[in-house]
């Protein structure tokens, strides 16, 4: 920690400046090497980069800061010539969590599902949450003919992944309404990855509904669903972080200046999302299409309106999810381990920009 603060202070005292979000170039987000401007860490060097940053993310709306930061070269501009950025896209949170646990990533945009899976695998000591990225409320969307929780028994509801944050929220909500899961007269819960298969299962009647985040909750509503529960209705889910920026302790200890540069890029990415919504939407739509999830401009606009892009990690939401998981019998940690969150580096970046520190 002292090493990172010292490196950050040195960077703050440097005379250079980073590229403005309004003037950065586009179209190079998929390259394995993203060397940036001449003012990042180690920028005085020439030749091949000395450090490679493996940055993981899942191409979805809640991880828009990752997409914008890569495609608008915000990370690259801060990292400089001596650091190569290697974006690594994953099809699911589970795949990203496995890569983090196995040491195949240095930094990652991680959902609560990803973080909980790493924690439950007893790999908590390997990662540190250093920034927020986004927050949103999950929604339980069901067949429009179902008007109340009491009408759900005998039906099947879908969750994005087994033992994830959405299943934890759903089971907690069902328990509040005295509804059982898995009995002959109860409610079946099945995992279906967000995508066309989920919408097809809903339209065919294979499932009666699902708990999802944007854009899939909106897609379900458009396909004949109605919102039965959202946000505050779910225990431990109000004001929930949907993506955090995490770094491995090994990379943090050996490349503190690069981590600080990435944090600057993250803050700039969220600022870009707020200031340039049209350009951001174009970048996000292109990334989703490349990942096999094309989205209409109207659906993307509705989805982004439901997501709050924030640098605050909202640590309290993960702690609440962990407690709810324990109450519901999941194999998740009873409490967030000490040292999982480190806000000091982010606060240095925010103070340098004249912004208040995070509130978590």
Short mmCIF file of C-alpha atoms in Angstrom, two decimals:
data_model
loop_
_atom_site.label_atom_id
_atom_site.label_comp_id
_atom_site.label_asym_id
_atom_site.label_seq_id
_atom_site.Cartn_x
_atom_site.Cartn_y
_atom_site.Cartn_z
CA UNK A 1 0.00 0.00 0.00
CA UNK A 2 2.78 2.45 0.91
CA UNK A 3 4.50 1.59 -2.38
CA UNK A 4 1.37 2.43 -4.37
CA UNK A 5 0.79 5.71 -2.57
CA UNK A 6 4.41 6.74 -3.12
CA UNK A 7 4.18 5.95 -6.81
CA UNK A 8 0.91 7.83 -7.09
CA UNK A 9 2.31 10.90 -5.40
CA UNK A 10 5.29 10.83 -7.77
CA UNK A 11 2.94 10.68 -10.72
CA UNK A 12 0.85 13.56 -9.38
CA UNK A 13 3.98 15.70 -9.17
CA UNK A 14 5.02 14.94 -12.76
CA UNK A 15 4.61 17.69 -15.35
CA UNK A 16 2.85 15.56 -17.98
CA UNK A 17 -0.83 15.32 -18.77
CA UNK A 18 -3.08 12.58 -20.14
CA UNK A 19 -5.17 12.59 -23.28
CA UNK A 20 -8.56 14.26 -23.07
CA UNK A 21 -11.55 11.90 -23.48
CA UNK A 22 -12.91 14.23 -26.13
CA UNK A 23 -9.85 13.86 -28.36
CA UNK A 24 -8.83 10.22 -28.03
CA UNK A 25 -8.88 7.97 -31.06
CA UNK A 26 -11.17 4.97 -31.51
CA UNK A 27 -11.20 1.62 -33.20
CA UNK A 28 -8.15 0.02 -31.52
CA UNK A 29 -9.76 -1.60 -28.49
CA UNK A 30 -9.17 -5.16 -29.66
CA UNK A 31 -5.41 -4.97 -30.11
CA UNK A 32 -3.22 -7.04 -27.84
CA UNK A 33 -0.72 -4.19 -27.48
CA UNK A 34 -2.11 -0.81 -26.59
CA UNK A 35 0.84 1.41 -25.87
CA UNK A 36 -0.35 4.93 -25.05
CA UNK A 37 0.81 8.51 -24.87
CA UNK A 38 4.12 9.78 -23.68
CA UNK A 39 3.14 10.59 -20.12
CA UNK A 40 2.28 7.24 -18.55
CA UNK A 41 4.49 5.23 -16.18
CA UNK A 42 7.88 4.51 -17.71
CA UNK A 43 7.15 6.65 -20.76
CA UNK A 44 10.76 7.70 -21.11
CA UNK A 45 11.72 4.24 -22.38
CA UNK A 46 11.97 3.16 -26.00
CA UNK A 47 11.53 -0.17 -27.74
CA UNK A 48 9.31 -2.98 -26.55
CA UNK A 49 7.05 -2.48 -23.49
CA UNK A 50 8.55 -3.73 -20.23
CA UNK A 51 5.21 -4.68 -18.64
CA UNK A 52 2.06 -6.29 -20.02
CA UNK A 53 -1.26 -5.74 -18.24
CA UNK A 54 -3.80 -8.53 -18.77
CA UNK A 55 -7.15 -6.77 -18.32
CA UNK A 56 -10.21 -9.01 -18.10
CA UNK A 57 -13.80 -7.97 -18.74
CA UNK A 58 -17.16 -9.34 -19.87
CA UNK A 59 -18.75 -7.47 -22.78
CA UNK A 60 -22.04 -6.25 -21.32
CA UNK A 61 -23.71 -2.96 -20.45
CA UNK A 62 -22.72 -3.02 -16.78
CA UNK A 63 -19.05 -3.22 -17.79
CA UNK A 64 -19.28 -0.28 -20.18
CA UNK A 65 -16.36 1.53 -18.45
CA UNK A 66 -14.07 -1.31 -19.55
CA UNK A 67 -15.32 -1.11 -23.13
CA UNK A 68 -15.01 2.68 -23.30
CA UNK A 69 -11.64 2.71 -21.57
CA UNK A 70 -10.25 0.25 -24.11
CA UNK A 71 -11.87 1.56 -27.28
CA UNK A 72 -11.23 5.22 -26.53
CA UNK A 73 -7.63 4.39 -25.49
CA UNK A 74 -8.07 5.99 -22.08
CA UNK A 75 -6.11 3.22 -20.36
CA UNK A 76 -3.41 3.22 -23.03
CA UNK A 77 -2.93 7.00 -22.87
CA UNK A 78 -2.22 6.79 -19.14
CA UNK A 79 -0.10 3.63 -19.21
CA UNK A 80 2.45 4.97 -21.67
CA UNK A 81 4.90 3.26 -24.01
CA UNK A 82 6.52 1.02 -21.40
CA UNK A 83 3.27 -0.80 -20.61
CA UNK A 84 1.30 -2.94 -23.07
CA UNK A 85 -2.42 -3.35 -22.44
CA UNK A 86 -3.78 -6.78 -23.30
CA UNK A 87 -7.60 -6.83 -23.10
CA UNK A 88 -9.05 -10.29 -22.47
CA UNK A 89 -12.79 -10.66 -23.13
CA UNK A 90 -14.80 -13.40 -21.43
CA UNK A 91 -18.16 -14.87 -22.36
CA UNK A 92 -19.27 -15.22 -18.74
CA UNK A 93 -18.51 -14.21 -15.17
CA UNK A 94 -17.67 -17.84 -14.32
CA UNK A 95 -14.95 -17.97 -16.97
CA UNK A 96 -13.49 -14.68 -15.76
CA UNK A 97 -13.56 -15.86 -12.13
CA UNK A 98 -11.68 -19.03 -13.10
CA UNK A 99 -9.04 -16.96 -14.89
CA UNK A 100 -8.63 -14.66 -11.88
CA UNK A 101 -8.32 -17.59 -9.49
CA UNK A 102 -5.75 -19.25 -11.74
CA UNK A 103 -3.59 -16.14 -12.02
CA UNK A 104 -4.22 -15.63 -15.74
CA UNK A 105 -5.30 -11.99 -15.26
CA UNK A 106 -3.64 -8.99 -13.63
CA UNK A 107 -6.62 -6.63 -13.51
CA UNK A 108 -10.31 -7.24 -14.19
CA UNK A 109 -13.70 -5.63 -14.27
CA UNK A 110 -15.53 -8.04 -12.00
CA UNK A 111 -19.20 -8.48 -11.21
CA UNK A 112 -20.34 -9.48 -7.71
CA UNK A 113 -20.70 -13.03 -9.10
CA UNK A 114 -17.06 -13.05 -10.14
CA UNK A 115 -15.87 -11.68 -6.79
CA UNK A 116 -18.06 -14.07 -4.79
CA UNK A 117 -16.78 -17.04 -6.79
CA UNK A 118 -13.18 -16.03 -6.14
CA UNK A 119 -13.96 -15.60 -2.43
CA UNK A 120 -15.76 -18.93 -2.15
CA UNK A 121 -12.79 -20.62 -3.87
CA UNK A 122 -10.64 -19.38 -0.98
CA UNK A 123 -8.66 -17.13 -3.31
CA UNK A 124 -9.63 -13.87 -1.60
CA UNK A 125 -6.02 -13.05 -0.72
CA UNK A 126 -5.18 -12.84 -4.43
CA UNK A 127 -7.36 -9.83 -5.33
CA UNK A 128 -8.00 -6.28 -4.16
CA UNK A 129 -11.00 -4.16 -5.16
CA UNK A 130 -9.63 -0.73 -6.08
CA UNK A 131 -12.56 1.03 -7.76
CA UNK A 132 -16.19 0.87 -8.64
CA UNK A 133 -17.46 0.87 -12.21
CA UNK A 134 -21.25 0.53 -12.26
CA UNK A 135 -24.35 -0.08 -10.17
CA UNK A 136 -27.89 -1.16 -11.05
CA UNK A 137 -30.98 -2.75 -9.58
CA UNK A 138 -31.88 -6.31 -10.58
CA UNK A 139 -35.44 -6.92 -11.76
CA UNK A 140 -37.57 -10.04 -11.54
CA UNK A 141 -39.57 -10.12 -14.77
CA UNK A 142 -42.35 -12.72 -15.05
CA UNK A 143 -45.11 -13.67 -17.46
CA UNK A 144 -47.64 -10.84 -17.60
CA UNK A 145 -50.36 -13.25 -16.47
CA UNK A 146 -48.67 -13.71 -13.09
CA UNK A 147 -49.81 -10.91 -10.79
CA UNK A 148 -48.41 -11.84 -7.36
CA UNK A 149 -45.69 -13.93 -5.67
CA UNK A 150 -48.36 -16.41 -4.55
CA UNK A 151 -48.89 -17.39 -8.19
CA UNK A 152 -45.28 -18.51 -8.74
CA UNK A 153 -45.38 -22.05 -7.21
CA UNK A 154 -45.27 -24.68 -9.91
CA UNK A 155 -43.30 -22.44 -12.26
CA UNK A 156 -39.62 -22.18 -13.18
CA UNK A 157 -37.57 -19.02 -12.77
CA UNK A 158 -34.16 -18.42 -14.33
CA UNK A 159 -30.99 -16.88 -12.88
CA UNK A 160 -27.87 -15.91 -14.85
CA UNK A 161 -25.57 -18.29 -12.99
CA UNK A 162 -25.78 -20.83 -10.19
CA UNK A 163 -24.93 -19.50 -6.70
CA UNK A 164 -24.49 -15.97 -8.08
CA UNK A 165 -25.66 -12.63 -6.75
CA UNK A 166 -28.96 -12.78 -8.63
CA UNK A 167 -29.83 -16.25 -7.33
CA UNK A 168 -28.94 -15.10 -3.81
CA UNK A 169 -31.29 -12.12 -4.22
CA UNK A 170 -34.07 -14.25 -5.72
CA UNK A 171 -33.97 -16.92 -3.01
CA UNK A 172 -33.94 -14.26 -0.31
CA UNK A 173 -36.99 -12.60 -1.87
CA UNK A 174 -38.81 -15.94 -2.17
CA UNK A 175 -38.09 -16.67 1.50
CA UNK A 176 -39.59 -13.31 2.50
CA UNK A 177 -42.78 -14.37 0.72
CA UNK A 178 -42.69 -17.84 2.36
CA UNK A 179 -42.15 -19.58 -0.98
CA UNK A 180 -40.11 -22.77 -1.26
CA UNK A 181 -37.67 -23.86 -3.93
CA UNK A 182 -37.26 -27.33 -5.37
CA UNK A 183 -40.23 -29.09 -3.77
CA UNK A 184 -43.02 -30.71 -5.75
CA UNK A 185 -45.27 -27.70 -5.16
CA UNK A 186 -42.54 -25.08 -5.00
CA UNK A 187 -40.59 -23.04 -7.51
CA UNK A 188 -37.86 -24.45 -9.71
CA UNK A 189 -34.76 -22.31 -10.24
CA UNK A 190 -32.56 -22.90 -13.26
CA UNK A 191 -29.45 -21.17 -14.61
CA UNK A 192 -29.61 -19.74 -18.14
CA UNK A 193 -26.90 -17.41 -19.39
CA UNK A 194 -28.22 -14.01 -20.52
CA UNK A 195 -28.79 -14.03 -24.25
CA UNK A 196 -31.09 -15.26 -26.98
CA UNK A 197 -31.54 -18.64 -25.27
CA UNK A 198 -33.01 -16.88 -22.21
CA UNK A 199 -35.52 -14.91 -24.29
CA UNK A 200 -36.45 -18.02 -26.29
CA UNK A 201 -37.05 -20.02 -23.09
CA UNK A 202 -39.31 -17.25 -21.79
CA UNK A 203 -41.31 -16.93 -24.99
CA UNK A 204 -41.81 -20.70 -25.24
CA UNK A 205 -43.03 -20.96 -21.65
CA UNK A 206 -40.08 -23.10 -20.55
CA UNK A 207 -39.50 -20.51 -17.82
CA UNK A 208 -42.05 -18.19 -16.25
CA UNK A 209 -39.55 -15.42 -15.65
CA UNK A 210 -36.03 -14.48 -14.67
CA UNK A 211 -34.10 -12.12 -12.44
CA UNK A 212 -31.80 -10.02 -14.61
CA UNK A 213 -29.92 -6.77 -15.05
CA UNK A 214 -30.11 -4.49 -18.11
CA UNK A 215 -30.54 -5.12 -20.97
CA UNK A 216 -32.04 -8.55 -20.35
CA UNK A 217 -34.73 -7.41 -17.92
CA UNK A 218 -35.92 -4.97 -20.58
CA UNK A 219 -35.78 -7.69 -23.26
CA UNK A 220 -37.93 -9.95 -21.07
CA UNK A 221 -40.47 -7.19 -20.49
CA UNK A 222 -40.62 -6.54 -24.23
CA UNK A 223 -41.19 -10.25 -24.83
CA UNK A 224 -44.39 -10.23 -22.77
CA UNK A 225 -43.17 -9.90 -19.21
CA UNK A 226 -43.92 -7.63 -16.30
CA UNK A 227 -41.68 -6.51 -13.45
CA UNK A 228 -42.75 -8.28 -10.27
CA UNK A 229 -39.88 -7.14 -8.03
CA UNK A 230 -36.90 -4.81 -8.25
CA UNK A 231 -34.18 -3.16 -6.19
CA UNK A 232 -35.30 -2.62 -2.62
CA UNK A 233 -37.62 -5.64 -2.85
CA UNK A 234 -34.58 -7.92 -2.78
CA UNK A 235 -32.64 -8.35 0.49
CA UNK A 236 -29.12 -6.99 0.17
CA UNK A 237 -29.61 -5.78 -3.40
CA UNK A 238 -30.52 -2.09 -3.25
CA UNK A 239 -27.88 0.27 -4.63
CA UNK A 240 -25.85 -2.78 -5.68
CA UNK A 241 -22.49 -2.65 -7.40
CA UNK A 242 -22.69 -4.50 -10.70
CA UNK A 243 -19.01 -4.14 -11.62
CA UNK A 244 -15.84 -3.31 -9.68
CA UNK A 245 -12.25 -2.95 -10.83
CA UNK A 246 -10.04 -5.53 -9.11
CA UNK A 247 -6.29 -6.15 -9.26
CA UNK A 248 -4.21 -9.11 -8.12
CA UNK A 249 -2.03 -8.43 -5.11
CA UNK A 250 1.00 -9.71 -7.00
CA UNK A 251 0.53 -7.16 -9.79
CA UNK A 252 -0.29 -4.38 -7.32
CA UNK A 253 2.91 -4.99 -5.37
CA UNK A 254 5.17 -5.09 -8.43
CA UNK A 255 3.50 -2.54 -10.74
CA UNK A 256 1.96 0.14 -8.54
CA UNK A 257 2.47 2.96 -11.05
CA UNK A 258 0.66 0.98 -13.75
CA UNK A 259 -2.24 0.35 -11.36
CA UNK A 260 -2.47 4.07 -10.62
CA UNK A 261 -2.50 4.79 -14.38
CA UNK A 262 -5.30 2.26 -14.88
CA UNK A 263 -7.29 3.94 -12.12
CA UNK A 264 -6.93 7.26 -13.90
CA UNK A 265 -8.25 5.58 -17.04
CA UNK A 266 -11.21 4.13 -15.13
CA UNK A 267 -12.20 7.53 -13.73
CA UNK A 268 -11.86 9.04 -17.20
CA UNK A 269 -13.98 6.22 -18.68
CA UNK A 270 -16.88 6.94 -16.34
CA UNK A 271 -16.50 10.65 -17.06
CA UNK A 272 -16.58 9.86 -20.79
CA UNK A 273 -19.79 7.83 -20.34
CA UNK A 274 -21.45 10.79 -18.65
CA UNK A 275 -20.18 13.47 -21.03
CA UNK A 276 -20.33 11.67 -24.36
CA UNK A 277 -23.35 9.31 -24.31
CA UNK A 278 -23.66 9.00 -28.10
CA UNK A 279 -20.02 8.13 -28.69
CA UNK A 280 -20.12 5.79 -25.69
CA UNK A 281 -23.21 4.02 -27.03
CA UNK A 282 -21.53 3.46 -30.37
CA UNK A 283 -18.51 1.89 -28.69
CA UNK A 284 -20.66 -0.32 -26.46
CA UNK A 285 -22.89 -1.44 -29.34
CA UNK A 286 -19.83 -2.39 -31.38
CA UNK A 287 -18.35 -4.39 -28.49
CA UNK A 288 -21.62 -6.23 -27.83
CA UNK A 289 -22.00 -7.06 -31.52
CA UNK A 290 -18.43 -8.39 -31.63
CA UNK A 291 -19.23 -10.58 -28.61
CA UNK A 292 -22.27 -12.03 -30.40
CA UNK A 293 -24.89 -9.94 -28.55
CA UNK A 294 -26.07 -7.25 -30.99
CA UNK A 295 -28.37 -4.68 -29.42
CA UNK A 296 -30.67 -2.05 -30.89
CA UNK A 297 -29.96 1.61 -30.20
CA UNK A 298 -33.29 2.03 -28.38
CA UNK A 299 -32.69 -0.96 -26.10
CA UNK A 300 -29.15 0.18 -25.38
CA UNK A 301 -30.39 3.66 -24.46
CA UNK A 302 -32.97 2.20 -22.05
CA UNK A 303 -30.37 -0.11 -20.55
CA UNK A 304 -27.80 2.62 -19.97
CA UNK A 305 -30.48 4.76 -18.31
CA UNK A 306 -30.94 2.00 -15.71
CA UNK A 307 -27.22 1.72 -14.92
CA UNK A 308 -25.31 4.18 -12.75
CA UNK A 309 -21.65 4.53 -13.72
CA UNK A 310 -19.85 5.25 -10.48
CA UNK A 311 -16.28 5.06 -9.19
CA UNK A 312 -17.59 4.15 -5.73
CA UNK A 313 -17.11 0.37 -5.21
CA UNK A 314 -20.23 0.28 -2.97
CA UNK A 315 -18.56 -2.24 -0.69
CA UNK A 316 -21.60 -2.44 1.56
CA UNK A 317 -23.60 -4.14 -1.20
CA UNK A 318 -21.18 -7.08 -1.51
CA UNK A 319 -21.14 -7.45 2.27
CA UNK A 320 -24.94 -7.60 2.28
CA UNK A 321 -24.92 -10.19 -0.51
CA UNK A 322 -22.40 -12.32 1.38
CA UNK A 323 -24.59 -12.21 4.51
CA UNK A 324 -27.68 -13.11 2.50
CA UNK A 325 -25.83 -15.98 0.83
CA UNK A 326 -24.94 -17.42 4.22
CA UNK A 327 -28.54 -17.07 5.42
CA UNK A 328 -29.77 -18.89 2.31
CA UNK A 329 -27.25 -21.71 2.66
CA UNK A 330 -24.96 -20.82 -0.24
CA UNK A 331 -21.26 -21.70 -0.23
CA UNK A 332 -20.21 -18.05 -0.12
CA UNK A 333 -18.17 -16.39 2.65
CA UNK A 334 -20.04 -15.23 5.73
CA UNK A 335 -18.29 -11.87 5.57
CA UNK A 336 -16.11 -9.89 3.23
CA UNK A 337 -12.52 -10.60 4.31
CA UNK A 338 -10.37 -7.75 5.66
CA UNK A 339 -8.20 -6.13 3.04
CA UNK A 340 -10.43 -6.93 0.08
CA UNK A 341 -11.07 -3.22 -0.53
CA UNK A 342 -8.41 -0.52 -0.80
CA UNK A 343 -9.83 2.94 -1.52
CA UNK A 344 -6.65 4.97 -0.91
CA UNK A 345 -5.30 4.81 -4.49
CA UNK A 346 -8.68 5.76 -5.99
CA UNK A 347 -9.04 8.64 -3.54
CA UNK A 348 -5.65 9.96 -4.68
CA UNK A 349 -6.86 9.98 -8.28
CA UNK A 350 -10.16 11.62 -7.35
CA UNK A 351 -8.50 14.30 -5.25
CA UNK A 352 -6.13 15.09 -8.13
CA UNK A 353 -9.23 15.71 -10.27
CA UNK A 354 -10.88 17.84 -7.59
CA UNK A 355 -13.47 15.14 -6.83
CA UNK A 356 -14.61 13.95 -3.38
CA UNK A 357 -13.41 10.54 -2.11
CA UNK A 358 -15.60 7.46 -2.36
CA UNK A 359 -18.22 6.99 0.34
CA UNK A 360 -18.18 3.19 0.80
#
